[in-house]
Short mmCIF file of C-alpha atoms (C1' of nucleotides) in Angstrom, two decimals:
data_model
loop_
_atom_site.label_atom_id
_atom_site.label_comp_id
_atom_site.label_asym_id
_atom_site.label_seq_id
_atom_site.Cartn_x
_atom_site.Cartn_y
_atom_site.Cartn_z
CA MET E 1 0.00 0.00 0.00
CA THR E 2 1.59 3.25 -1.11
CA VAL E 3 1.51 6.40 0.97
CA LEU E 4 -0.77 8.10 -1.53
CA ASN E 5 -3.27 5.29 -1.25
CA GLU E 6 -3.22 5.48 2.50
CA ALA E 7 -3.97 9.17 2.32
CA LEU E 8 -6.76 8.56 -0.19
CA ASP E 9 -8.16 5.86 2.00
CA GLY E 10 -8.11 8.14 5.01
CA LEU E 11 -9.95 10.90 3.19
CA ARG E 12 -12.51 8.49 1.77
CA ARG E 13 -13.04 7.01 5.18
CA MET E 14 -13.68 10.46 6.64
CA ILE E 15 -16.26 11.12 3.96
CA ALA E 16 -17.95 7.74 4.24
CA ALA E 17 -18.09 8.04 8.02
CA GLY E 18 -19.80 11.40 7.74
CA GLU E 19 -17.02 13.26 9.57
CA VAL E 20 -17.36 15.83 6.81
CA THR E 21 -20.75 16.42 5.25
CA PRO E 22 -21.34 17.66 1.69
CA GLY E 23 -20.39 21.32 1.32
CA GLU E 24 -18.49 21.34 4.60
CA LYS E 25 -14.85 22.19 5.21
CA PHE E 26 -12.14 19.63 5.89
CA PRO E 27 -9.49 20.25 8.56
CA SER E 28 -6.48 22.19 7.25
CA GLU E 29 -3.86 20.39 5.19
CA THR E 30 -1.42 20.55 8.07
CA GLU E 31 -3.86 18.88 10.42
CA LEU E 32 -4.81 16.25 7.84
CA CYS E 33 -1.13 15.45 7.38
CA ALA E 34 -0.77 14.87 11.09
CA ARG E 35 -3.94 12.84 11.29
CA LEU E 36 -3.13 10.59 8.31
CA ASN E 37 0.61 10.44 8.96
CA VAL E 38 1.67 11.54 5.49
CA SER E 39 3.72 14.44 4.18
CA ARG E 40 2.03 17.46 2.76
CA SER E 41 2.95 16.61 -0.84
CA SER E 42 1.40 13.17 -0.57
CA LEU E 43 -1.70 14.56 1.05
CA ARG E 44 -2.02 17.13 -1.69
CA GLU E 45 -1.78 14.46 -4.36
CA ALA E 46 -4.60 12.61 -2.65
CA VAL E 47 -6.66 15.79 -2.50
CA ARG E 48 -5.97 16.44 -6.17
CA THR E 49 -7.13 12.95 -7.00
CA LEU E 50 -10.48 13.41 -5.30
CA SER E 51 -10.67 16.89 -6.69
CA ALA E 52 -10.32 15.56 -10.24
CA LEU E 53 -13.25 13.27 -9.57
CA GLY E 54 -15.40 16.17 -8.38
CA VAL E 55 -15.55 14.94 -4.81
CA ILE E 56 -13.39 17.65 -3.23
CA GLU E 57 -12.97 21.35 -3.94
CA SER E 58 -9.92 23.33 -2.83
CA ARG E 59 -10.39 27.06 -2.39
CA HIS E 60 -7.21 29.07 -2.22
CA GLY E 61 -6.87 30.87 1.09
CA SER E 62 -10.09 29.47 2.43
CA GLY E 63 -9.89 25.72 2.83
CA THR E 64 -10.60 22.29 1.40
CA TYR E 65 -14.26 21.40 1.04
CA LEU E 66 -16.29 18.32 0.37
CA SER E 67 -18.35 18.98 -2.76
CA ARG E 68 -22.12 18.79 -2.70
CA LEU E 69 -21.79 15.35 -4.29
CA ASP E 70 -24.52 16.19 -6.73
CA PRO E 71 -24.33 13.52 -9.46
CA ALA E 72 -24.97 15.99 -12.28
CA GLN E 73 -22.11 18.17 -11.12
CA VAL E 74 -19.77 15.23 -10.58
CA ILE E 75 -20.50 13.89 -14.04
CA ARG E 76 -19.83 17.26 -15.66
CA ASN E 77 -16.19 16.94 -14.51
CA PHE E 78 -15.60 14.12 -16.92
CA SER E 79 -16.13 16.07 -20.13
CA LEU E 80 -12.46 17.00 -20.28
CA THR E 81 -11.65 13.30 -20.36
CA VAL E 82 -14.01 12.64 -23.22
CA ASP E 83 -12.26 15.39 -25.16
CA LEU E 84 -9.08 13.32 -25.05
CA LEU E 85 -10.57 10.12 -26.41
CA PRO E 86 -9.60 9.17 -29.96
CA LEU E 87 -12.46 8.94 -32.41
CA ASP E 88 -12.72 5.17 -32.30
CA SER E 89 -13.04 5.23 -28.53
CA LEU E 90 -15.59 7.98 -28.78
CA LEU E 91 -17.71 5.92 -31.11
CA GLN E 92 -18.04 3.24 -28.45
CA LEU E 93 -19.97 5.75 -26.38
CA PHE E 94 -22.57 6.33 -29.04
CA GLU E 95 -24.70 3.37 -28.09
CA ILE E 96 -25.07 4.86 -24.60
CA ARG E 97 -25.82 8.26 -26.00
CA ARG E 98 -28.38 6.85 -28.38
CA VAL E 99 -30.25 5.02 -25.65
CA LEU E 100 -30.18 7.96 -23.25
CA GLU E 101 -31.17 10.61 -25.77
CA ALA E 102 -34.01 8.41 -26.97
CA HIS E 103 -35.18 8.02 -23.40
CA MET E 104 -35.05 11.74 -22.76
CA ALA E 105 -36.99 12.47 -25.93
CA ALA E 106 -39.66 10.02 -24.80
CA GLN E 107 -39.85 11.68 -21.41
CA ALA E 108 -40.06 15.11 -22.99
CA ALA E 109 -42.89 13.91 -25.20
CA ALA E 110 -44.81 12.66 -22.20
CA ARG E 111 -44.53 16.05 -20.53
CA CYS E 112 -44.58 18.44 -23.44
CA THR E 113 -46.04 21.88 -22.72
CA PRO E 114 -47.15 24.51 -25.24
CA ALA E 115 -44.14 26.59 -24.24
CA LEU E 116 -41.78 23.75 -25.09
CA ALA E 117 -43.51 23.23 -28.41
CA ASP E 118 -43.02 26.88 -29.31
CA SER E 119 -39.37 26.82 -28.34
CA LEU E 120 -38.70 23.70 -30.37
CA ASN E 121 -40.40 25.07 -33.47
CA SER E 122 -38.63 28.38 -33.21
CA LEU E 123 -35.25 26.71 -32.79
CA ILE E 124 -35.80 24.47 -35.80
CA VAL E 125 -36.58 27.42 -38.03
CA ARG E 126 -33.56 29.35 -36.85
CA MET E 127 -31.38 26.30 -37.30
CA GLU E 128 -32.47 25.68 -40.85
CA ASP E 129 -31.98 29.35 -41.77
CA GLU E 130 -28.49 29.56 -40.27
CA PRO E 131 -25.81 29.44 -42.97
CA ASP E 132 -22.75 29.29 -40.69
CA PRO E 133 -22.11 25.63 -39.73
CA ARG E 134 -20.71 26.59 -36.34
CA LEU E 135 -23.67 28.68 -35.32
CA ALA E 136 -25.96 25.97 -36.62
CA ALA E 137 -24.13 23.44 -34.44
CA ASP E 138 -24.70 25.79 -31.54
CA LEU E 139 -28.42 25.92 -32.17
CA ASP E 140 -28.34 22.15 -32.51
CA SER E 141 -26.93 21.91 -29.00
CA GLN E 142 -29.63 24.22 -27.71
CA PHE E 143 -32.27 22.07 -29.35
CA HIS E 144 -31.05 18.91 -27.69
CA ARG E 145 -30.53 20.60 -24.39
CA LEU E 146 -34.09 21.87 -24.46
CA ILE E 147 -35.32 18.31 -24.86
CA CYS E 148 -33.07 17.00 -22.12
CA ASP E 149 -34.19 19.69 -19.71
CA ALA E 150 -37.79 18.83 -20.47
CA GLY E 151 -36.96 15.21 -19.72
CA GLY E 152 -36.73 16.13 -16.06
CA ASN E 153 -33.55 14.37 -14.96
CA PRO E 154 -30.59 16.77 -14.69
CA THR E 155 -28.22 13.87 -14.07
CA ILE E 156 -28.97 12.28 -17.42
CA THR E 157 -28.80 15.70 -19.04
CA SER E 158 -25.29 16.25 -17.73
CA LEU E 159 -24.22 12.79 -18.85
CA ILE E 160 -25.50 13.43 -22.37
CA ASP E 161 -23.78 16.80 -22.29
CA VAL E 162 -20.50 15.06 -21.56
CA PHE E 163 -20.95 12.88 -24.60
CA ARG E 164 -21.99 15.77 -26.80
CA SER E 165 -19.39 18.21 -25.48
CA ARG E 166 -16.76 17.13 -27.93
CA GLY E 167 -16.10 20.28 -29.94
CA SER E 168 -14.69 18.76 -33.10
CA HIS E 169 -18.15 17.56 -33.84
CA TYR E 170 -19.13 20.06 -36.47
CA LYS E 171 -16.46 18.70 -38.76
CA ILE E 172 -18.90 16.34 -40.36
CA MET E 173 -20.79 19.43 -41.46
CA GLU E 174 -17.86 20.58 -43.53
CA GLY E 175 -17.01 17.61 -45.69
CA THR E 176 -18.00 17.01 -49.28
CA ALA E 177 -21.37 15.65 -48.23
CA ALA E 178 -22.10 18.70 -46.08
CA ALA E 179 -25.35 19.61 -47.76
CA GLU E 180 -26.68 16.09 -47.57
CA VAL E 181 -25.70 15.74 -43.93
CA ARG E 182 -27.29 19.04 -43.09
CA ALA E 183 -30.55 18.17 -44.82
CA ALA E 184 -30.80 14.80 -43.10
CA SER E 185 -30.03 16.38 -39.76
CA ASP E 186 -32.73 18.99 -40.20
CA ALA E 187 -35.23 16.31 -41.15
CA GLY E 188 -34.28 14.35 -38.04
CA HIS E 189 -34.91 17.37 -35.86
CA ARG E 190 -38.32 17.90 -37.39
CA SER E 191 -39.26 14.27 -36.71
CA ILE E 192 -38.20 14.50 -33.10
CA ALA E 193 -39.95 17.78 -32.50
CA ALA E 194 -43.15 16.59 -34.19
CA ALA E 195 -43.27 13.48 -32.02
CA ILE E 196 -42.63 15.42 -28.84
CA ILE E 197 -45.24 18.02 -29.64
CA ALA E 198 -47.69 15.24 -30.46
CA ARG E 199 -46.92 13.86 -26.99
CA ASP E 200 -46.03 10.53 -28.53
CA PRO E 201 -43.17 9.04 -26.45
CA ILE E 202 -42.62 5.99 -28.62
CA ALA E 203 -42.34 8.04 -31.78
CA ALA E 204 -40.06 10.52 -30.05
CA GLN E 205 -37.89 7.70 -28.78
CA SER E 206 -37.33 6.14 -32.17
CA ALA E 207 -36.87 9.48 -33.90
CA ALA E 208 -34.19 10.48 -31.41
CA ALA E 209 -32.48 7.09 -31.57
CA SER E 210 -32.42 7.25 -35.33
CA HIS E 211 -31.00 10.77 -35.23
CA VAL E 212 -28.11 9.74 -33.02
CA ALA E 213 -27.49 6.62 -35.06
CA GLN E 214 -27.21 8.77 -38.14
CA THR E 215 -24.61 11.01 -36.51
CA GLU E 216 -22.71 7.91 -35.49
CA TYR E 217 -22.82 6.68 -39.05
CA TRP E 218 -21.29 9.89 -40.40
CA LEU E 219 -18.58 9.90 -37.80
CA ARG E 220 -17.76 6.31 -38.58
CA LEU E 221 -17.51 7.26 -42.22
CA LEU E 222 -15.04 9.95 -41.23
CA LEU E 223 -12.94 7.41 -39.39
CA ASP E 224 -13.01 4.69 -42.01
CA PRO E 225 -14.40 5.72 -45.40
CA GLY E 226 -13.84 2.26 -46.80
CA THR E 227 -16.15 0.03 -44.82
CA PRO E 228 -19.07 1.95 -43.38
CA HIS E 229 -21.41 -0.12 -41.29
CA VAL E 230 -23.95 1.11 -38.79
CA ALA E 231 -24.85 -2.18 -37.24
CA GLU E 232 -22.29 -4.25 -35.43
CA ALA E 233 -21.22 -7.69 -36.53
CA ILE E 234 -23.93 -10.26 -36.15
CA MET S 1 -4.52 30.70 -14.81
CA THR S 2 -2.89 28.76 -11.99
CA VAL S 3 0.35 26.85 -12.46
CA LEU S 4 -1.43 23.54 -12.05
CA ASN S 5 -3.82 24.41 -14.83
CA GLU S 6 -0.98 25.36 -17.12
CA ALA S 7 0.63 22.00 -16.50
CA LEU S 8 -2.67 20.22 -17.11
CA ASP S 9 -3.15 22.17 -20.28
CA GLY S 10 0.31 21.27 -21.49
CA LEU S 11 -0.22 17.57 -20.87
CA ARG S 12 -3.63 17.61 -22.51
CA ARG S 13 -2.20 19.45 -25.47
CA MET S 14 0.52 16.83 -25.87
CA ILE S 15 -2.10 14.10 -25.86
CA ALA S 16 -4.47 15.86 -28.23
CA ALA S 17 -1.61 16.63 -30.62
CA GLY S 18 -0.64 12.98 -30.69
CA GLU S 19 2.85 13.59 -29.30
CA VAL S 20 2.15 10.62 -27.09
CA THR S 21 -0.05 7.83 -28.38
CA PRO S 22 -2.17 5.49 -26.22
CA GLY S 23 0.01 3.08 -24.25
CA GLU S 24 3.16 5.06 -24.93
CA LYS S 25 5.55 6.60 -22.43
CA PHE S 26 5.73 10.30 -21.63
CA PRO S 27 9.07 12.05 -21.21
CA SER S 28 10.43 11.88 -17.66
CA GLU S 29 9.02 14.17 -14.99
CA THR S 30 12.19 16.23 -15.02
CA GLU S 31 11.96 16.82 -18.74
CA LEU S 32 8.25 17.60 -18.56
CA CYS S 33 8.95 20.16 -15.84
CA ALA S 34 11.44 21.88 -18.10
CA ARG S 35 9.16 21.73 -21.10
CA LEU S 36 6.10 23.08 -19.29
CA ASN S 37 7.98 25.49 -17.05
CA VAL S 38 6.53 24.24 -13.79
CA SER S 39 8.04 22.77 -10.66
CA ARG S 40 8.01 19.08 -10.09
CA SER S 41 5.31 19.25 -7.40
CA SER S 42 2.94 21.09 -9.69
CA LEU S 43 3.64 18.72 -12.53
CA ARG S 44 2.97 15.77 -10.29
CA GLU S 45 -0.35 17.23 -9.20
CA ALA S 46 -1.30 17.57 -12.85
CA VAL S 47 -0.25 13.98 -13.53
CA ARG S 48 -2.27 12.81 -10.52
CA THR S 49 -5.30 14.64 -11.84
CA LEU S 50 -5.17 12.90 -15.21
CA SER S 51 -4.31 9.68 -13.47
CA ALA S 52 -7.47 9.90 -11.37
CA LEU S 53 -9.47 10.23 -14.57
CA GLY S 54 -7.87 7.12 -16.03
CA VAL S 55 -6.02 9.02 -18.75
CA ILE S 56 -2.48 8.56 -17.39
CA GLU S 57 -0.77 5.72 -15.55
CA SER S 58 2.36 6.21 -13.47
CA ARG S 59 4.55 3.14 -13.01
CA HIS S 60 7.06 3.38 -10.21
CA GLY S 61 10.60 3.11 -11.51
CA SER S 62 9.50 2.80 -15.11
CA GLY S 63 7.80 5.94 -16.33
CA THR S 64 4.59 7.82 -16.94
CA TYR S 65 2.34 6.35 -19.62
CA LEU S 66 -0.69 7.42 -21.57
CA SER S 67 -3.42 4.88 -20.89
CA ARG S 68 -5.01 2.94 -23.72
CA LEU S 69 -7.95 5.34 -23.46
CA ASP S 70 -10.37 2.48 -23.66
CA PRO S 71 -13.76 3.88 -22.56
CA ALA S 72 -14.68 0.79 -20.56
CA GLN S 73 -11.47 1.00 -18.59
CA VAL S 74 -11.76 4.75 -18.09
CA ILE S 75 -15.31 4.40 -16.82
CA ARG S 76 -14.33 1.70 -14.35
CA ASN S 77 -12.19 4.27 -12.55
CA PHE S 78 -15.26 6.12 -11.41
CA SER S 79 -16.71 3.41 -9.22
CA LEU S 80 -14.81 4.69 -6.21
CA THR S 81 -16.61 7.99 -6.63
CA VAL S 82 -20.02 6.36 -6.73
CA ASP S 83 -19.17 4.64 -3.47
CA LEU S 84 -18.94 8.04 -1.82
CA LEU S 85 -22.31 9.33 -2.96
CA PRO S 86 -25.01 9.60 -0.30
CA LEU S 87 -28.09 7.50 -0.89
CA ASP S 88 -30.22 10.31 -2.23
CA SER S 89 -27.58 11.16 -4.81
CA LEU S 90 -27.27 7.52 -5.72
CA LEU S 91 -30.97 7.29 -6.38
CA GLN S 92 -30.67 9.95 -9.05
CA LEU S 93 -28.55 7.50 -11.03
CA PHE S 94 -31.20 4.83 -11.07
CA GLU S 95 -33.04 6.23 -14.06
CA ILE S 96 -29.85 5.86 -16.07
CA ARG S 97 -29.27 2.39 -14.77
CA ARG S 98 -32.82 1.39 -15.52
CA VAL S 99 -32.62 2.56 -19.11
CA LEU S 100 -29.23 0.99 -19.74
CA GLU S 101 -29.97 -2.36 -18.10
CA ALA S 102 -33.21 -2.56 -20.03
CA HIS S 103 -31.33 -1.89 -23.23
CA MET S 104 -28.75 -4.54 -22.49
CA ALA S 105 -31.44 -7.08 -21.68
CA ALA S 106 -33.06 -6.34 -25.03
CA GLN S 107 -29.76 -6.77 -26.82
CA ALA S 108 -29.09 -10.02 -24.99
CA ALA S 109 -32.51 -11.27 -26.00
CA ALA S 110 -31.80 -10.52 -29.63
CA ARG S 111 -28.61 -12.54 -29.49
CA CYS S 112 -29.41 -15.27 -27.00
CA THR S 113 -27.59 -18.54 -27.53
CA PRO S 114 -28.41 -21.95 -26.00
CA ALA S 115 -25.29 -21.60 -23.85
CA LEU S 116 -26.53 -18.32 -22.44
CA ALA S 117 -29.94 -19.82 -21.77
CA ASP S 118 -28.36 -22.66 -19.78
CA SER S 119 -26.19 -20.28 -17.77
CA LEU S 120 -29.13 -18.07 -16.92
CA ASN S 121 -31.31 -20.96 -15.81
CA SER S 122 -28.56 -22.49 -13.73
CA LEU S 123 -27.80 -19.19 -12.03
CA ILE S 124 -31.45 -18.61 -11.19
CA VAL S 125 -31.74 -21.98 -9.50
CA ARG S 126 -28.59 -21.49 -7.50
CA MET S 127 -29.71 -18.01 -6.52
CA GLU S 128 -33.08 -19.17 -5.26
CA ASP S 129 -31.51 -21.99 -3.27
CA GLU S 130 -28.88 -19.79 -1.63
CA PRO S 131 -29.81 -18.98 1.96
CA ASP S 132 -26.98 -16.52 2.70
CA PRO S 133 -28.08 -13.04 1.54
CA ARG S 134 -24.53 -12.03 0.69
CA LEU S 135 -23.82 -15.02 -1.49
CA ALA S 136 -27.19 -14.54 -3.11
CA ALA S 137 -26.26 -10.93 -3.88
CA ASP S 138 -23.10 -12.24 -5.44
CA LEU S 139 -25.02 -14.59 -7.70
CA ASP S 140 -27.32 -11.70 -8.49
CA SER S 141 -24.32 -9.73 -9.77
CA GLN S 142 -23.21 -12.67 -11.87
CA PHE S 143 -26.68 -12.93 -13.37
CA HIS S 144 -26.73 -9.30 -14.43
CA ARG S 145 -23.18 -9.39 -15.65
CA LEU S 146 -23.98 -12.38 -17.81
CA ILE S 147 -26.75 -10.41 -19.47
CA CYS S 148 -24.56 -7.35 -19.93
CA ASP S 149 -21.78 -9.37 -21.49
CA ALA S 150 -24.27 -10.94 -23.88
CA GLY S 151 -25.40 -7.43 -24.78
CA GLY S 152 -22.14 -7.01 -26.63
CA ASN S 153 -21.03 -3.54 -25.54
CA PRO S 154 -18.29 -3.66 -22.88
CA THR S 155 -18.49 0.09 -22.40
CA ILE S 156 -22.11 -0.04 -21.29
CA THR S 157 -21.30 -3.07 -19.17
CA SER S 158 -18.61 -1.17 -17.30
CA LEU S 159 -20.93 1.80 -16.80
CA ILE S 160 -23.62 -0.41 -15.35
CA ASP S 161 -20.99 -2.07 -13.17
CA VAL S 162 -20.09 1.30 -11.76
CA PHE S 163 -23.71 1.89 -10.80
CA ARG S 164 -24.11 -1.57 -9.35
CA SER S 165 -20.74 -1.67 -7.60
CA ARG S 166 -22.05 -0.02 -4.50
CA GLY S 167 -21.70 -2.65 -1.83
CA SER S 168 -24.39 -1.37 0.48
CA HIS S 169 -26.82 -2.98 -1.88
CA TYR S 170 -27.52 -6.04 0.13
CA LYS S 171 -28.94 -4.01 2.96
CA ILE S 172 -32.40 -4.18 1.52
CA MET S 173 -32.16 -7.95 1.79
CA GLU S 174 -31.84 -7.76 5.56
CA GLY S 175 -34.74 -5.62 6.67
CA THR S 176 -38.08 -6.74 8.03
CA ALA S 177 -39.43 -7.22 4.51
CA ALA S 178 -36.48 -9.41 3.52
CA ALA S 179 -38.54 -12.41 2.49
CA GLU S 180 -40.90 -10.32 0.40
CA VAL S 181 -38.03 -8.49 -1.27
CA ARG S 182 -36.26 -11.70 -2.01
CA ALA S 183 -39.33 -13.32 -3.53
CA ALA S 184 -40.04 -10.35 -5.75
CA SER S 185 -36.44 -10.20 -6.83
CA ASP S 186 -36.41 -13.88 -7.77
CA ALA S 187 -39.61 -13.44 -9.76
CA GLY S 188 -38.05 -10.49 -11.58
CA HIS S 189 -35.06 -12.58 -12.54
CA ARG S 190 -37.28 -15.31 -13.89
CA SER S 191 -39.19 -12.83 -16.04
CA ILE S 192 -36.01 -11.37 -17.47
CA ALA S 193 -34.47 -14.75 -18.19
CA ALA S 194 -37.65 -16.07 -19.78
CA ALA S 195 -37.86 -13.09 -22.13
CA ILE S 196 -34.21 -13.35 -23.10
CA ILE S 197 -34.43 -17.07 -23.74
CA ALA S 198 -37.57 -16.50 -25.81
CA ARG S 199 -35.50 -14.00 -27.82
CA ASP S 200 -38.10 -11.33 -27.15
CA PRO S 201 -36.24 -8.00 -26.81
CA ILE S 202 -39.28 -5.92 -25.93
CA ALA S 203 -40.31 -8.25 -23.15
CA ALA S 204 -36.75 -8.43 -21.87
CA GLN S 205 -36.50 -4.67 -21.91
CA SER S 206 -39.60 -4.11 -19.83
CA ALA S 207 -38.81 -6.95 -17.45
CA ALA S 208 -35.35 -5.52 -16.78
CA ALA S 209 -36.67 -1.98 -16.42
CA SER S 210 -39.27 -3.16 -13.98
CA HIS S 211 -36.67 -5.07 -11.98
CA VAL S 212 -34.45 -2.03 -11.59
CA ALA S 213 -37.42 0.16 -10.76
CA GLN S 214 -38.34 -2.24 -7.99
CA THR S 215 -34.87 -2.08 -6.50
CA GLU S 216 -35.06 1.68 -6.65
CA TYR S 217 -38.38 1.58 -4.87
CA TRP S 218 -36.97 -0.44 -1.99
CA LEU S 219 -33.97 1.79 -1.65
CA ARG S 220 -36.18 4.85 -1.62
CA LEU S 221 -38.21 3.23 1.11
CA LEU S 222 -35.00 2.81 3.07
CA LEU S 223 -34.21 6.49 2.67
CA ASP S 224 -37.65 7.85 3.50
CA PRO S 225 -40.07 5.30 4.91
CA GLY S 226 -42.81 7.92 5.20
CA THR S 227 -43.55 8.92 1.66
CA PRO S 228 -42.55 6.26 -0.82
CA HIS S 229 -43.19 7.18 -4.41
CA VAL S 230 -41.77 5.52 -7.48
CA ALA S 231 -42.90 8.04 -10.02
CA GLU S 232 -41.73 11.62 -9.87
CA ALA S 233 -44.04 14.58 -9.40
CA ILE S 234 -46.33 15.15 -12.32
"C1'" DA I 1 28.25 -19.01 -27.01
"C1'" DC I 2 24.96 -18.61 -23.45
"C1'" DA I 3 22.53 -17.99 -19.21
"C1'" DA I 4 22.33 -16.35 -14.44
"C1'" DG I 5 23.34 -12.94 -11.43
"C1'" DC I 6 24.76 -8.41 -10.37
"C1'" DA I 7 25.96 -3.54 -10.72
"C1'" DT I 8 24.20 0.85 -12.54
"C1'" DA I 9 21.59 4.37 -14.32
"C1'" DG I 10 17.03 6.11 -14.95
"C1'" DT I 11 12.46 6.84 -13.14
"C1'" DC I 12 8.74 7.67 -10.00
"C1'" DA I 13 7.57 8.13 -4.66
"C1'" DT I 14 8.06 10.61 -0.60
"C1'" DC I 15 9.68 13.85 2.54
"C1'" DA I 16 11.05 18.41 4.64
"C1'" DG I 17 11.06 23.24 4.79
"C1'" DA I 18 10.45 27.59 2.93
"C1'" DC I 19 7.96 31.37 0.73
"C1'" DC I 20 4.02 33.34 -1.83
"C1'" DA I 21 -0.96 34.53 -2.68
"C1'" DC I 22 -5.42 34.64 -1.19
"C1'" DT I 23 -9.24 34.74 2.34
"C1'" DT I 24 -11.10 35.45 6.72
"C1'" DT I 25 -11.01 37.33 11.11
"C1'" DT I 26 -9.69 40.65 14.35
"C1'" DC I 27 -8.97 44.96 16.18
"C1'" DG I 28 -8.08 49.76 16.41
"C1'" DC I 29 -9.28 54.21 14.68
"C1'" DA I 30 -12.38 57.70 13.02
"C1'" DT J 1 -21.03 52.34 14.99
"C1'" DG J 2 -18.74 51.55 10.79
"C1'" DC J 3 -14.75 51.12 8.14
"C1'" DG J 4 -10.17 49.99 7.00
"C1'" DA J 5 -5.85 48.06 8.08
"C1'" DA J 6 -3.30 44.53 10.27
"C1'" DA J 7 -2.78 39.76 11.42
"C1'" DA J 8 -3.72 35.01 11.37
"C1'" DG J 9 -4.94 31.04 8.77
"C1'" DT J 10 -5.07 28.42 4.54
"C1'" DG J 11 -4.02 26.57 0.07
"C1'" DG J 12 -0.44 27.24 -4.01
"C1'" DT J 13 4.22 26.74 -5.55
"C1'" DC J 14 9.09 26.01 -5.48
"C1'" DT J 15 13.53 23.78 -4.23
"C1'" DG J 16 16.44 20.07 -3.11
"C1'" DA J 17 17.34 15.78 -1.19
"C1'" DT J 18 16.57 10.89 -0.37
"C1'" DG J 19 14.21 6.36 -0.96
"C1'" DA J 20 12.32 2.61 -3.80
"C1'" DC J 21 11.56 0.34 -7.89
"C1'" DT J 22 12.64 -1.02 -12.88
"C1'" DA J 23 15.20 -1.76 -16.88
"C1'" DT J 24 19.50 -2.26 -19.06
"C1'" DG J 25 23.73 -3.98 -19.91
"C1'" DC J 26 27.74 -6.10 -18.21
"C1'" DT J 27 30.23 -9.48 -15.78
"C1'" DT J 28 31.04 -14.08 -14.69
"C1'" DG J 29 30.83 -18.91 -14.62
"C1'" DT J 30 29.70 -22.93 -17.25
#
DNA sequence: ACAAGCATAGTCATCAGACCACTTTTCGCA
DNA sequence: TGCGAAAAGTGGTCTGATGACTATGCTTGT
């Protein structure tokens, strides 16, 4: 057992035992060092570890705090990791994204309000009229976020955000097939919105799943233009 | 911009630029310090941060390596975080787990082989005959893992594992309603297995969703015995 | 020529102590 | 009483040294 792991263990134990409650302040680094019998550098590495995972927050000059441990907030921390994944690793996440976005669309359909309907319609029109691919991608994000928010589970929303966060996304809108991609994407959005506004969860679910699957297909094409296949080996 | 963040940025930049490819070794800490213009302590805190996220691996005496960046492996790192979440935070993850487990059950149903059918049946019998709640919980894990593996997406499997990892699970099997809980759980398993063996994805999906929802219900009861409600506010 | 064992150099792990930057509290002055 | 400055407390960063582990290549004996 390394020193770092002992320190980590000590901190985790304190949290699990309720010695520090969410949002509360830990003892000072000096005191923690004494308590856990480790040097300050080792303690700080342990703190950094938990800090990277969104469990701890260090505030310069003030103290070290246990985070609120809100799942949505913890999950948001991981988007920087997703940014580092190579494209083929990223593609492995698409099945999750497809299932979750479909679920959220279904939930949104079940709860759709007139206000949501208006917002969706307005966004679609603006998106289709936007010539700049980047701004269009931005409106796209807003569209999906609107649906996620309507779905009612902020935790799932943040998880989907992590998957979608990847900036290099709009690249598929700039290839030779840009126009085709754009048209298909717009059509997908209209299907999703129509199903949600009709308060038809099943239709919304399949429309959203199909939309994500299509994005996955284009990305896969980008990775390997030779052998495009949406479905996995049977 | 703090020194730590500059170091983090430098490392991330190296990864994104492909200076180090997955599995490869970074330059030594000393050289990285010189390159990024930070002290060794700050560099090490940056390395620890990426290491906590499963992006980097430090091997004592050998070097600092970029991980394979396999999503399943990266996700597995987060189980220690889930262990620290309070029960009410954990419950917010159940909607995700429900959707994903249902999806995996559906996939397993679509691909069920005779071998899988045998394994499922055998596990169910052993589970129902096991008197010790802990060993039964263990068999329960095996049952669900079997289904996930059959689902064919290791990334989703590891994500579900993270949600299920939480050891405190078996507590619901030890309350006053233990017998009732156990019986319902066994019945749920039989439904799921039957649907998978019948190669009926829709049935498998709803059976699995219902099973997870039931677990969630019991846990919620544990948290707040007064006002149990499965559905959210309408 | 080859294999086992051993030095050696390279690397991460840990420690100690100092100083800096920021925040919070305290206390004296207007 | 209210405000501002001082002081105390805390995390942020740096330096340098030492320990522990790994990999490499060499030495040695067969």
